[in-house]
């Protein structure tokens, strides 16, 4: 494989890897919210916030704030 094709392929692999893990973190936090485990969801969101998309950060943050009536 040429070097010029290697780096874009590597970047694509890394992108999909981080997207998958971000989605896994979102699903885990969302599952905790559905089970009404709000403190665990809040703590996990704080720990994994940088790995989530901005949309997921805002959505989960709003749901947690709503649960705590903030």
Coordinates of N, CA and C in Angstrom, one line a residue:
X1 N 0.9 -1.2 0.0 CA 0.0 0.0 0.0 C 0.9 1.2 0.0
X2 N 0.5 2.2 -0.8 CA 1.3 3.4 -0.8 C 1.1 4.2 0.4
X3 N 2.1 5.0 0.8 CA 2.1 5.9 2.0 C 0.9 6.8 1.9
X4 N 0.6 7.3 0.7 CA -0.4 8.3 0.5 C -1.8 7.7 0.8
X5 N -2.0 6.4 0.7 CA -3.2 5.8 1.0 C -3.3 5.2 2.4
X6 N -2.1 5.0 3.0 CA -2.0 4.5 4.3 C -2.6 5.4 5.4
X7 N -2.2 6.7 5.3 CA -2.6 7.6 6.4 C -4.1 7.9 6.4
X8 N -4.7 8.1 5.2 CA -6.1 8.3 5.2 C -6.9 7.1 5.8
X9 N -6.4 5.9 5.4 CA -7.0 4.7 5.9 C -6.8 4.6 7.4
X10 N -5.7 4.9 7.9 CA -5.4 4.9 9.4 C -6.3 5.9 10.1
X11 N -6.5 7.1 9.5 CA -7.3 8.1 10.1 C -8.8 7.7 10.1
X12 N -9.2 7.0 9.1 CA -10.6 6.5 9.0 C -10.8 5.5 10.1
X13 N -9.8 4.6 10.3 CA -10.0 3.5 11.3 C -10.0 4.2 12.7
X14 N -9.2 5.1 13.0 CA -9.2 5.8 14.3 C -10.5 6.5 14.5
X15 N -11.1 7.2 13.4 CA -12.3 7.9 13.6 C -13.5 6.9 13.9
X16 N -13.5 5.8 13.2 CA -14.6 4.8 13.5 C -14.4 4.2 14.9
X17 N -13.2 4.0 15.3 CA -12.9 3.4 16.6 C -13.4 4.4 17.7
X18 N -13.1 5.7 17.6 CA -13.6 6.6 18.6 C -15.1 6.8 18.6
X19 N -15.7 6.8 17.4 CA -17.1 6.9 17.3 C -17.8 5.8 18.0
X20 N -17.3 4.6 17.8 CA -17.9 3.4 18.4 C -17.8 3.5 19.9
X21 N -16.7 3.8 20.4 CA -16.5 3.9 21.9 C -17.3 5.0 22.4
X22 N -17.4 6.1 21.8 CA -18.3 7.2 22.2 C -19.7 6.8 22.3
X23 N -20.2 6.0 21.3 CA -21.5 5.5 21.3 C -21.8 4.5 22.4
X24 N -20.7 3.7 22.7 CA -20.9 2.8 23.8 C -21.0 3.5 25.1
X25 N -20.3 4.6 25.3 CA -20.4 5.4 26.5 C -21.8 6.0 26.6
X26 N -22.2 6.5 25.5 CA -23.6 7.1 25.5 C -24.6 6.1 25.9
X27 N -24.5 4.9 25.3 CA -25.5 3.9 25.6 C -25.5 3.5 27.0
X28 N -24.3 3.4 27.6 CA -24.2 3.0 29.0 C -24.8 4.1 29.9
X29 N -24.6 5.3 29.7 CA -25.1 6.4 30.5 C -26.6 6.5 30.3
X30 N -27.1 6.3 29.1 CA -28.5 6.3 28.8 C -29.2 5.2 29.5
X31 N -28.6 4.0 29.5 CA -29.2 2.9 30.2 C -29.3 3.1 31.7
X32 N -28.3 3.8 32.3 CA -28.4 4.1 33.7 C -29.5 5.1 34.0
X33 N -29.7 6.0 33.1 CA -30.8 7.0 33.2 C -32.2 6.3 33.2
X34 N -32.3 5.3 32.2 CA -33.5 4.6 32.1 C -33.8 3.8 33.3
X35 N -32.7 3.3 34.0 CA -32.9 2.5 35.2 C -33.0 3.4 36.5
X36 N -33.1 4.7 36.2 CA -33.2 5.7 37.3 C -32.0 5.7 38.3
X37 N -30.8 5.4 37.8 CA -29.6 5.4 38.5 C -28.9 6.7 38.2
X38 N -29.5 7.8 38.7 CA -29.0 9.1 38.3 C -27.6 9.5 38.8
X39 N -27.3 9.1 40.0 CA -26.0 9.4 40.5 C -24.9 8.7 39.7
X40 N -25.1 7.5 39.4 CA -24.1 6.7 38.6 C -24.0 7.3 37.2
X41 N -25.1 7.7 36.6 CA -25.1 8.3 35.3 C -24.4 9.6 35.3
X42 N -24.6 10.4 36.3 CA -23.9 11.7 36.4 C -22.4 11.5 36.6
X43 N -22.0 10.5 37.4 CA -20.5 10.3 37.6 C -19.9 9.7 36.3
X44 N -20.6 8.8 35.6 CA -20.0 8.3 34.4 C -20.0 9.4 33.3
X45 N -21.0 10.2 33.2 CA -20.9 11.3 32.3 C -19.7 12.2 32.6
X46 N -19.5 12.5 33.8 CA -18.3 13.4 34.2 C -17.0 12.7 33.7
X47 N -16.9 11.4 33.9 CA -15.7 10.7 33.6 C -15.5 10.5 32.1
X48 N -16.5 10.4 31.3 CA -16.4 10.1 29.9 C -16.8 11.2 29.0
X49 N -17.1 12.4 29.5 CA -17.6 13.5 28.8 C -16.8 13.9 27.5
X50 N -15.5 13.8 27.6 CA -14.6 14.2 26.5 C -14.7 13.2 25.4
X51 N -15.2 12.0 25.6 CA -15.2 11.0 24.6 C -16.6 11.0 23.9
X52 N -17.5 11.8 24.3 CA -18.8 11.9 23.7 C -18.9 13.1 22.8
X53 N -19.8 13.0 21.8 CA -20.0 14.2 20.9 C -20.7 15.3 21.7
X54 N -20.6 16.5 21.2 CA -21.2 17.6 21.8 C -22.7 17.4 22.0
X55 N -23.4 16.9 21.0 CA -24.8 16.6 21.1 C -25.1 15.7 22.2
X56 N -24.4 14.6 22.3 CA -24.6 13.6 23.4 C -24.3 14.2 24.7
X57 N -23.3 15.0 24.8 CA -23.0 15.7 26.1 C -24.1 16.5 26.6
X58 N -24.7 17.3 25.6 CA -25.8 18.2 26.0 C -27.0 17.5 26.3
X59 N -27.3 16.4 25.5 CA -28.6 15.7 25.7 C -28.5 15.0 27.1
X60 N -27.4 14.3 27.4 CA -27.3 13.5 28.6 C -27.3 14.5 29.8
X61 N -26.5 15.6 29.6 CA -26.5 16.6 30.7 C -27.8 17.2 31.0
X62 N -28.6 17.5 30.0 CA -30.0 18.0 30.2 C -30.9 17.0 30.9
X63 N -30.8 15.7 30.5 CA -31.6 14.7 31.2 C -31.2 14.5 32.7
X64 N -29.9 14.6 33.0 CA -29.4 14.5 34.3 C -29.8 15.7 35.1
X65 N -29.7 16.9 34.6 CA -30.2 18.1 35.2 C -31.6 18.1 35.5
X66 N -32.4 17.5 34.6 CA -33.8 17.4 34.8 C -34.1 16.4 35.9
X67 N -33.4 15.4 36.0 CA -33.6 14.4 37.1 C -33.3 15.0 38.4
X68 N -32.4 15.9 38.5 CA -32.1 16.5 39.8 C -32.8 17.8 40.0
X69 N -33.7 18.2 39.0 CA -34.5 19.4 39.1 C -33.6 20.6 39.2
X70 N -32.6 20.7 38.4 CA -31.7 21.8 38.4 C -32.1 22.8 37.3

